[in-house]
Amino acid sequence: MNPEDAAARLHENERKVLLALEGRGAATTQELSAETGLARDAVEKASAWAETKGVVSFREEVSRSFNLTEEGRKYAEEGLPEKKLLELVASGRNEISALKEEFPSLNIALVWVRRNSWATIETGRLTLTEEGLAAKDEETVDDALLSSLKRTSIDNPDEDSMARLDQFVRRNLVGEFETVTRWVEITEAGRGLIPAVKRVKETRIITQITPEILQNGSWKGARFQEYDVTLPVPSLHPGKRHFISSIIDYIRRFWVELGFKEMTGDYLELSFWNFDALFQPQDHPARDLADTFYLKTPYKGRLPEGEIVDNVRRTHENGWTTGSTGWQYKWDPEVSARNCLRTHTTSLSVKQIAKLTPDDLPGKFFSVGRVFRNETIDWNHLAEFYQTDGIVIGEGVTFRDMQGYLKAYLEGLGLKQFRFRPGFFPYTEMSMEAEVWIEERGEWMELFGAGMFRPEVVKPLIGVDVPVLAWGPGFDRLIMQSYGVDSIRQLYGNDLGLLRKARLWME
Amino acid sequence: MPVIEVNLEDLRELLGKKVTTEELRDRLPMMGTSWEGETEEGFNLEVFPNRPDLLSIEGLARAYATFTGLEKGLRRYDVKDVGYRVIVEKKVEGVRPWFVTAVVKNVEFDDPLIRSIIQMQEKLHVTHGRRRRKVAIGLHNLEPVEFPVTYTTKPPDFKFRPLGERFEKNLTQILTEMHTGREYAWTVEGFEEYPMILDSKGMVLSMPPIINGEYTRIDEVTRDLFIDVTGTDLKAITEVLNIIVTTFADRGATVYAVENHYHDGSVLKTPDLRHKTMALDIDYVNGTLGMEYTPDEAAGLLARMGHDAEAGETLTVNYPCYRTDIMHPMDLVEDVAIAYGYDKFVPEIPEIATEAGEDPLEVFSRGLRNFLVGFGFQEVVTFMMTNPDKLFHRMALPVEPITETSNPKMEGYTCLRNRLIPGLMEVLASNKHHSYPQNVYEVDDVVLLDPSTETGARSERRLAVALCHARANFSEVKAVLNSILENLAVEAEIEEGGLDCFIEGRRFVAKAGGEPLCWAGEVKPEALEAWELEMPVAALEMNVEKLLELISS
């Protein structure tokens, strides 16, 4: 780079520093601050940049300095307590019990008087030694140090004075401070740039283009400060959708494009819709308190009117006209009226079927919503999560059709290697699991269940036996996989750091 | 769902074939189980609750043999009858009414069989047995038993020597002092007398479903067994008996029938290992699966699932007694599909013309979410489940009636939110280490009590914004509301007042048509302190359903 360009690339402050260093050796940043009129941290910043460009060298020197503490200052004024004690004893007041009353610093003084061998104690009385008598009248080393510290701090002390200072530091009379002095020195390369820098100084340099500059035309003939375009800039945090919510939008659009109509509904559900209408017997383990949140308030609801409840009852008890044997037990409406938090959005699907008549068929419906499980929360389990349910109802829909819709769904989520295998759900027959191949783990991971609703589910709701394809994928695992989040709690943690950095869902 | 441990060598011996782990790992999931990983001796396998017959290695081997073509069709079981009799007294009716039994002889009680039987018994007790209440199984050494055996009840002070104990104990002691007694006491809670099985000498075989007697202890020289199954559901206990007995039969045991004489004069002869029969239309199979199998093909596939089927337009399917899950012809259709292979169907999407569309409230909510991003706000997604501490106490709000769960496992999750702002406060409280401003929003549902609905509660869509930075204040949050309303061409009147979580004189309710639409203000320092926030927060919450109503009218 030629010197003109190199000089132009320097920041204004770097140029000021360089000029200030002309013709001298190392200077402290303090001195440079005085010379350039820049604040000391501006000088330091400029020097650090300039060092990366090789025009100055920059080094730090740490020095230790010692200053009186508040207590130390007090003794510097009044004298050390041990000296005071010497005077008191010399004046005849040598009885310790009496001294206790009139001399508050007695304990400290005693420690040092004894350590210096200035006095002996016998039967509660102090007697000065020869050293004590001598010390009383002369200025001791400690006194000298104290008065010197009173005038000014001691910087970088030698070993001897350090030993004395150490005692004062331990007595908390002196505090130690570190001062950093930063030295800047111009390099050969820097010296070579000086003429160019001087020339730059004569041209006007514009950093920020302002409205004034544009209005008065002063930019004409000026030079624009050149920037190091590789330097980092502060990051922005724009407003953003939460990625989960974006993915839900995507799933919604996906089903709509395949011709599905949305079902929505409440989170609180009668056990009737959540379980009974799905042909789950009333003693089924999935209905246990261990898995399902039941409600204290409102404890129970009203079973729907009309024949559906009776159809469901009979189907449970003996199969009704569905061609099934049923579960062969006495069905209890009270159990069915108990409120719970829906454990799956499949409850919306059965309610939808119950609203249809045979004339409304065929139909395709989907839902996306939260479901609840009474889980102990850990990295792998949450009490609530999202599910998307879909049903296709109509004469002639088949098991192969179900595989077709789910294949489209999985491909829509960008999955390539997946398979279908037999599964089990109390309310479907065929029951199926969709699994995806996880390369890193070398195994199949269960993604979601699907199936054809049992005739015992469908007929009581709509009055005829018609095939219904149904599926209920959760998608938390897929989001975790896609966003590289390894704990499900983190997924719902709303950590702004994660949300600000999360890549946009662009589908 | 139950998971069983399978010993690979046992399975190979039962199959008479050196199957590899790779093959099993590939094929077993396709048969309708879940592979749960290899173990030192074999592997773990999850068995679906509708197939309790697979809970023993014998049952698993039987199914796998036909599934992979090593065997074909229905396995038949003989039951001999030499006149064993048991008596079921009326006293058990209100306690534990059902009792079925069987005798098996010439059992080769080697280690693998014992392991398999104990595992199956445990798993059946948990699943089918609903922790022994609905079904409990007892296995006894047949040798000391004098027939007829009687199933009756005895008072709490009745004594016998329970299995594994050196001395007699009375029934109360068993239920309160012994480990298994305490564990299963709930199954007989509230009864004046407890179920008891005795032989004709008055010796105790068992106190079901708690513990057996020492009298019929099984040891390594035991060859002949008496099996009892008691419970509250005749169908379930009969099924379980069949599953157990066929497991022994698969190991070469001979099965003997027992007549169970009930107090009303009826006699149940068990076990009944005869197959059952169901008709299956080939059109139903093909229509459901979207296939064109011939009756012969369908019969062949059914044979792979252990059934015998006579081909015809309507197939006559003989299915084994242990297949308790077959309630409807659809269950046989599933077997055809499994035998064919779920991975072999060609997926297709039918052309069914239907009216598509999103819920209008969802469309509107999405519009709002995208609009709020334009303000530079970050969307958050918080939990609906929370607790009164977060909803009220930390918000300096009075407690209001809300939906509450009766059996929460975690303190943090005892009720459903009736407001969004507390969730936003929680987000702010957990992000104090990140840079400010932190302006966040959420558009989602809250749940409110409402006696007019089926359940007594309903959800309501809300929108909430929380502005949190050093200069967050009333005017800023009011400006946000104004901008939302202006852009939707909605007008509202502002009135002083509203929620107690806001500072008095710096809060308002925006009303439309006299009804509240939005609550807003500066959050009280008391609430900020409770959330340990040292940054001011101004917030608003509005009723999105009401808003949609206003713009639609």
mmCIF file with all atom_site columns, N, CA, C and O in Angstrom, chain A residues 316-344:
data_model
loop_
_atom_site.group_PDB
_atom_site.id
_atom_site.type_symbol
_atom_site.label_atom_id
_atom_site.label_alt_id
_atom_site.label_comp_id
_atom_site.label_asym_id
_atom_site.label_entity_id
_atom_site.label_seq_id
_atom_site.pdbx_PDB_ins_code
_atom_site.Cartn_x
_atom_site.Cartn_y
_atom_site.Cartn_z
_atom_site.occupancy
_atom_site.B_iso_or_equiv
_atom_site.pdbx_formal_charge
_atom_site.auth_seq_id
_atom_site.auth_comp_id
_atom_site.auth_asym_id
_atom_site.auth_atom_id
_atom_site.pdbx_PDB_model_num
ATOM 1   N N  . HIS A 1 316 ? -69.616 -49.322 24.098 1.00 0.00 ? 316 HIS A N  1
ATOM 2   C CA . HIS A 1 316 ? -68.693 -49.780 25.142 1.00 0.00 ? 316 HIS A CA 1
ATOM 3   C C  . HIS A 1 316 ? -69.212 -51.063 25.769 1.00 0.00 ? 316 HIS A C  1
ATOM 4   O O  . HIS A 1 316 ? -68.455 -52.006 26.003 1.00 0.00 ? 316 HIS A O  1
ATOM 5   N N  . GLU A 1 317 ? -70.514 -51.101 26.047 1.00 0.00 ? 317 GLU A N  1
ATOM 6   C CA . GLU A 1 317 ? -71.051 -52.214 26.834 1.00 0.00 ? 317 GLU A CA 1
ATOM 7   C C  . GLU A 1 317 ? -71.140 -53.512 26.043 1.00 0.00 ? 317 GLU A C  1
ATOM 8   O O  . GLU A 1 317 ? -70.784 -54.573 26.537 1.00 0.00 ? 317 GLU A O  1
ATOM 9   N N  . ASN A 1 318 ? -71.617 -53.415 24.787 1.00 0.00 ? 318 ASN A N  1
ATOM 10  C CA . ASN A 1 318 ? -71.796 -54.672 24.049 1.00 0.00 ? 318 ASN A CA 1
ATOM 11  C C  . ASN A 1 318 ? -71.550 -54.542 22.550 1.00 0.00 ? 318 ASN A C  1
ATOM 12  O O  . ASN A 1 318 ? -71.884 -55.438 21.782 1.00 0.00 ? 318 ASN A O  1
ATOM 13  N N  . GLY A 1 319 ? -71.003 -53.422 22.126 1.00 0.00 ? 319 GLY A N  1
ATOM 14  C CA . GLY A 1 319 ? -70.694 -53.273 20.706 1.00 0.00 ? 319 GLY A CA 1
ATOM 15  C C  . GLY A 1 319 ? -71.799 -52.598 19.909 1.00 0.00 ? 319 GLY A C  1
ATOM 16  O O  . GLY A 1 319 ? -71.606 -52.216 18.761 1.00 0.00 ? 319 GLY A O  1
ATOM 17  N N  . TRP A 1 320 ? -72.993 -52.483 20.498 1.00 0.00 ? 320 TRP A N  1
ATOM 18  C CA . TRP A 1 320 ? -74.154 -51.860 19.841 1.00 0.00 ? 320 TRP A CA 1
ATOM 19  C C  . TRP A 1 320 ? -74.336 -52.469 18.467 1.00 0.00 ? 320 TRP A C  1
ATOM 20  O O  . TRP A 1 320 ? -74.250 -53.682 18.340 1.00 0.00 ? 320 TRP A O  1
ATOM 21  N N  . THR A 1 321 ? -74.519 -51.699 17.418 1.00 0.00 ? 321 THR A N  1
ATOM 22  C CA . THR A 1 321 ? -74.726 -52.289 16.085 1.00 0.00 ? 321 THR A CA 1
ATOM 23  C C  . THR A 1 321 ? -73.462 -52.185 15.235 1.00 0.00 ? 321 THR A C  1
ATOM 24  O O  . THR A 1 321 ? -73.519 -52.228 14.016 1.00 0.00 ? 321 THR A O  1
ATOM 25  N N  . THR A 1 322 ? -72.309 -52.032 15.930 1.00 0.00 ? 322 THR A N  1
ATOM 26  C CA . THR A 1 322 ? -71.082 -51.819 15.153 1.00 0.00 ? 322 THR A CA 1
ATOM 27  C C  . THR A 1 322 ? -70.467 -53.122 14.664 1.00 0.00 ? 322 THR A C  1
ATOM 28  O O  . THR A 1 322 ? -69.500 -53.095 13.912 1.00 0.00 ? 322 THR A O  1
ATOM 29  N N  . GLY A 1 323 ? -71.003 -54.248 15.099 1.00 0.00 ? 323 GLY A N  1
ATOM 30  C CA . GLY A 1 323 ? -70.384 -55.521 14.719 1.00 0.00 ? 323 GLY A CA 1
ATOM 31  C C  . GLY A 1 323 ? -69.285 -55.940 15.674 1.00 0.00 ? 323 GLY A C  1
ATOM 32  O O  . GLY A 1 323 ? -68.575 -56.911 15.427 1.00 0.00 ? 323 GLY A O  1
ATOM 33  N N  . SER A 1 324 ? -69.137 -55.210 16.765 1.00 0.00 ? 324 SER A N  1
ATOM 34  C CA . SER A 1 324 ? -68.078 -55.502 17.724 1.00 0.00 ? 324 SER A CA 1
ATOM 35  C C  . SER A 1 324 ? -68.656 -56.150 18.971 1.00 0.00 ? 324 SER A C  1
ATOM 36  O O  . SER A 1 324 ? -69.854 -56.054 19.235 1.00 0.00 ? 324 SER A O  1
ATOM 37  N N  . THR A 1 325 ? -67.768 -56.792 19.732 1.00 0.00 ? 325 THR A N  1
ATOM 38  C CA . THR A 1 325 ? -68.228 -57.370 20.993 1.00 0.00 ? 325 THR A CA 1
ATOM 39  C C  . THR A 1 325 ? -68.324 -56.299 22.088 1.00 0.00 ? 325 THR A C  1
ATOM 40  O O  . THR A 1 325 ? -68.925 -56.523 23.130 1.00 0.00 ? 325 THR A O  1
ATOM 41  N N  . GLY A 1 326 ? -67.693 -55.135 21.853 1.00 0.00 ? 326 GLY A N  1
ATOM 42  C CA . GLY A 1 326 ? -67.646 -54.109 22.907 1.00 0.00 ? 326 GLY A CA 1
ATOM 43  C C  . GLY A 1 326 ? -66.720 -54.545 24.018 1.00 0.00 ? 326 GLY A C  1
ATOM 44  O O  . GLY A 1 326 ? -66.080 -55.597 23.940 1.00 0.00 ? 326 GLY A O  1
ATOM 45  N N  . TRP A 1 327 ? -66.647 -53.721 25.062 1.00 0.00 ? 327 TRP A N  1
ATOM 46  C CA . TRP A 1 327 ? -65.726 -54.020 26.169 1.00 0.00 ? 327 TRP A CA 1
ATOM 47  C C  . TRP A 1 327 ? -66.376 -54.840 27.279 1.00 0.00 ? 327 TRP A C  1
ATOM 48  O O  . TRP A 1 327 ? -65.713 -55.254 28.223 1.00 0.00 ? 327 TRP A O  1
ATOM 49  N N  . GLN A 1 328 ? -67.710 -55.030 27.196 1.00 0.00 ? 328 GLN A N  1
ATOM 50  C CA . GLN A 1 328 ? -68.397 -55.891 28.159 1.00 0.00 ? 328 GLN A CA 1
ATOM 51  C C  . GLN A 1 328 ? -68.261 -55.424 29.604 1.00 0.00 ? 328 GLN A C  1
ATOM 52  O O  . GLN A 1 328 ? -67.774 -56.148 30.450 1.00 0.00 ? 328 GLN A O  1
ATOM 53  N N  . TYR A 1 329 ? -68.635 -54.194 29.847 1.00 0.00 ? 329 TYR A N  1
ATOM 54  C CA . TYR A 1 329 ? -68.669 -53.708 31.230 1.00 0.00 ? 329 TYR A CA 1
ATOM 55  C C  . TYR A 1 329 ? -69.778 -52.685 31.326 1.00 0.00 ? 329 TYR A C  1
ATOM 56  O O  . TYR A 1 329 ? -70.363 -52.285 30.325 1.00 0.00 ? 329 TYR A O  1
ATOM 57  N N  . LYS A 1 330 ? -70.075 -52.238 32.563 1.00 0.00 ? 330 LYS A N  1
ATOM 58  C CA . LYS A 1 330 ? -71.141 -51.265 32.766 1.00 0.00 ? 330 LYS A CA 1
ATOM 59  C C  . LYS A 1 330 ? -70.556 -49.862 32.655 1.00 0.00 ? 330 LYS A C  1
ATOM 60  O O  . LYS A 1 330 ? -69.709 -49.466 33.448 1.00 0.00 ? 330 LYS A O  1
ATOM 61  N N  . TRP A 1 331 ? -71.021 -49.127 31.670 1.00 0.00 ? 331 TRP A N  1
ATOM 62  C CA . TRP A 1 331 ? -70.495 -47.784 31.388 1.00 0.00 ? 331 TRP A CA 1
ATOM 63  C C  . TRP A 1 331 ? -71.114 -46.780 32.354 1.00 0.00 ? 331 TRP A C  1
ATOM 64  O O  . TRP A 1 331 ? -72.307 -46.828 32.626 1.00 0.00 ? 331 TRP A O  1
ATOM 65  N N  . ASP A 1 332 ? -70.272 -45.842 32.865 1.00 0.00 ? 332 ASP A N  1
ATOM 66  C CA . ASP A 1 332 ? -70.734 -44.912 33.895 1.00 0.00 ? 332 ASP A CA 1
ATOM 67  C C  . ASP A 1 332 ? -70.710 -43.472 33.378 1.00 0.00 ? 332 ASP A C  1
ATOM 68  O O  . ASP A 1 332 ? -69.646 -42.935 33.066 1.00 0.00 ? 332 ASP A O  1
ATOM 69  N N  . PRO A 1 333 ? -71.887 -42.825 33.274 1.00 0.00 ? 333 PRO A N  1
ATOM 70  C CA . PRO A 1 333 ? -71.921 -41.449 32.739 1.00 0.00 ? 333 PRO A CA 1
ATOM 71  C C  . PRO A 1 333 ? -71.161 -40.447 33.615 1.00 0.00 ? 333 PRO A C  1
ATOM 72  O O  . PRO A 1 333 ? -70.640 -39.456 33.106 1.00 0.00 ? 333 PRO A O  1
ATOM 73  N N  . GLU A 1 334 ? -71.050 -40.741 34.908 1.00 0.00 ? 334 GLU A N  1
ATOM 74  C CA . GLU A 1 334 ? -70.338 -39.813 35.810 1.00 0.00 ? 334 GLU A CA 1
ATOM 75  C C  . GLU A 1 334 ? -68.846 -39.726 35.437 1.00 0.00 ? 334 GLU A C  1
ATOM 76  O O  . GLU A 1 334 ? -68.252 -38.656 35.430 1.00 0.00 ? 334 GLU A O  1
ATOM 77  N N  . VAL A 1 335 ? -68.265 -40.877 35.136 1.00 0.00 ? 335 VAL A N  1
ATOM 78  C CA . VAL A 1 335 ? -66.848 -40.916 34.747 1.00 0.00 ? 335 VAL A CA 1
ATOM 79  C C  . VAL A 1 335 ? -66.641 -40.097 33.469 1.00 0.00 ? 335 VAL A C  1
ATOM 80  O O  . VAL A 1 335 ? -65.657 -39.386 33.296 1.00 0.00 ? 335 VAL A O  1
ATOM 81  N N  . SER A 1 336 ? -67.648 -40.185 32.621 1.00 0.00 ? 336 SER A N  1
ATOM 82  C CA . SER A 1 336 ? -67.579 -39.546 31.319 1.00 0.00 ? 336 SER A CA 1
ATOM 83  C C  . SER A 1 336 ? -67.746 -38.026 31.400 1.00 0.00 ? 336 SER A C  1
ATOM 84  O O  . SER A 1 336 ? -67.268 -37.293 30.543 1.00 0.00 ? 336 SER A O  1
ATOM 85  N N  . ALA A 1 337 ? -68.422 -37.557 32.432 1.00 0.00 ? 337 ALA A N  1
ATOM 86  C CA . ALA A 1 337 ? -68.710 -36.123 32.568 1.00 0.00 ? 337 ALA A CA 1
ATOM 87  C C  . ALA A 1 337 ? -67.556 -35.369 33.232 1.00 0.00 ? 337 ALA A C  1
ATOM 88  O O  . ALA A 1 337 ? -67.552 -34.143 33.305 1.00 0.00 ? 337 ALA A O  1
ATOM 89  N N  . ARG A 1 338 ? -66.574 -36.121 33.691 1.00 0.00 ? 338 ARG A N  1
ATOM 90  C CA . ARG A 1 338 ? -65.430 -35.516 34.373 1.00 0.00 ? 338 ARG A CA 1
ATOM 91  C C  . ARG A 1 338 ? -64.623 -34.674 33.375 1.00 0.00 ? 338 ARG A C  1
ATOM 92  O O  . ARG A 1 338 ? -64.323 -35.118 32.268 1.00 0.00 ? 338 ARG A O  1
ATOM 93  N N  . ASN A 1 339 ? -64.285 -33.436 33.795 1.00 0.00 ? 339 ASN A N  1
ATOM 94  C CA . ASN A 1 339 ? -63.502 -32.564 32.925 1.00 0.00 ? 339 ASN A CA 1
ATOM 95  C C  . ASN A 1 339 ? -62.020 -32.907 32.992 1.00 0.00 ? 339 ASN A C  1
ATOM 96  O O  . ASN A 1 339 ? -61.482 -33.201 34.059 1.00 0.00 ? 339 ASN A O  1
ATOM 97  N N  . CYS A 1 340 ? -61.362 -32.821 31.843 1.00 0.00 ? 340 CYS A N  1
ATOM 98  C CA . CYS A 1 340 ? -59.907 -33.001 31.817 1.00 0.00 ? 340 CYS A CA 1
ATOM 99  C C  . CYS A 1 340 ? -59.304 -32.006 30.831 1.00 0.00 ? 340 CYS A C  1
ATOM 100 O O  . CYS A 1 340 ? -60.032 -31.361 30.073 1.00 0.00 ? 340 CYS A O  1
ATOM 101 N N  . LEU A 1 341 ? -57.998 -31.861 30.866 1.00 0.00 ? 341 LEU A N  1
ATOM 102 C CA . LEU A 1 341 ? -57.318 -31.106 29.816 1.00 0.00 ? 341 LEU A CA 1
ATOM 103 C C  . LEU A 1 341 ? -57.071 -32.071 28.688 1.00 0.00 ? 341 LEU A C  1
ATOM 104 O O  . LEU A 1 341 ? -56.589 -33.182 28.925 1.00 0.00 ? 341 LEU A O  1
ATOM 105 N N  . ARG A 1 342 ? -57.415 -31.674 27.475 1.00 0.00 ? 342 ARG A N  1
ATOM 106 C CA . ARG A 1 342 ? -57.335 -32.633 26.375 1.00 0.00 ? 342 ARG A CA 1
ATOM 107 C C  . ARG A 1 342 ? -55.931 -33.207 26.276 1.00 0.00 ? 342 ARG A C  1
ATOM 108 O O  . ARG A 1 342 ? -54.944 -32.486 26.362 1.00 0.00 ? 342 ARG A O  1
ATOM 109 N N  . THR A 1 343 ? -55.862 -34.534 26.129 1.00 0.00 ? 343 THR A N  1
ATOM 110 C CA . THR A 1 343 ? -54.553 -35.196 26.055 1.00 0.00 ? 343 THR A CA 1
ATOM 111 C C  . THR A 1 343 ? -54.127 -35.341 24.605 1.00 0.00 ? 343 THR A C  1
ATOM 112 O O  . THR A 1 343 ? -53.017 -35.762 24.326 1.00 0.00 ? 343 THR A O  1
ATOM 113 N N  . HIS A 1 344 ? -55.033 -35.049 23.695 1.00 0.00 ? 344 HIS A N  1
ATOM 114 C CA . HIS A 1 344 ? -54.720 -35.061 22.263 1.00 0.00 ? 344 HIS A CA 1
ATOM 115 C C  . HIS A 1 344 ? -55.747 -34.191 21.551 1.00 0.00 ? 344 HIS A C  1
ATOM 116 O O  . HIS A 1 344 ? -56.844 -33.984 22.043 1.00 0.00 ? 344 HIS A O  1
#
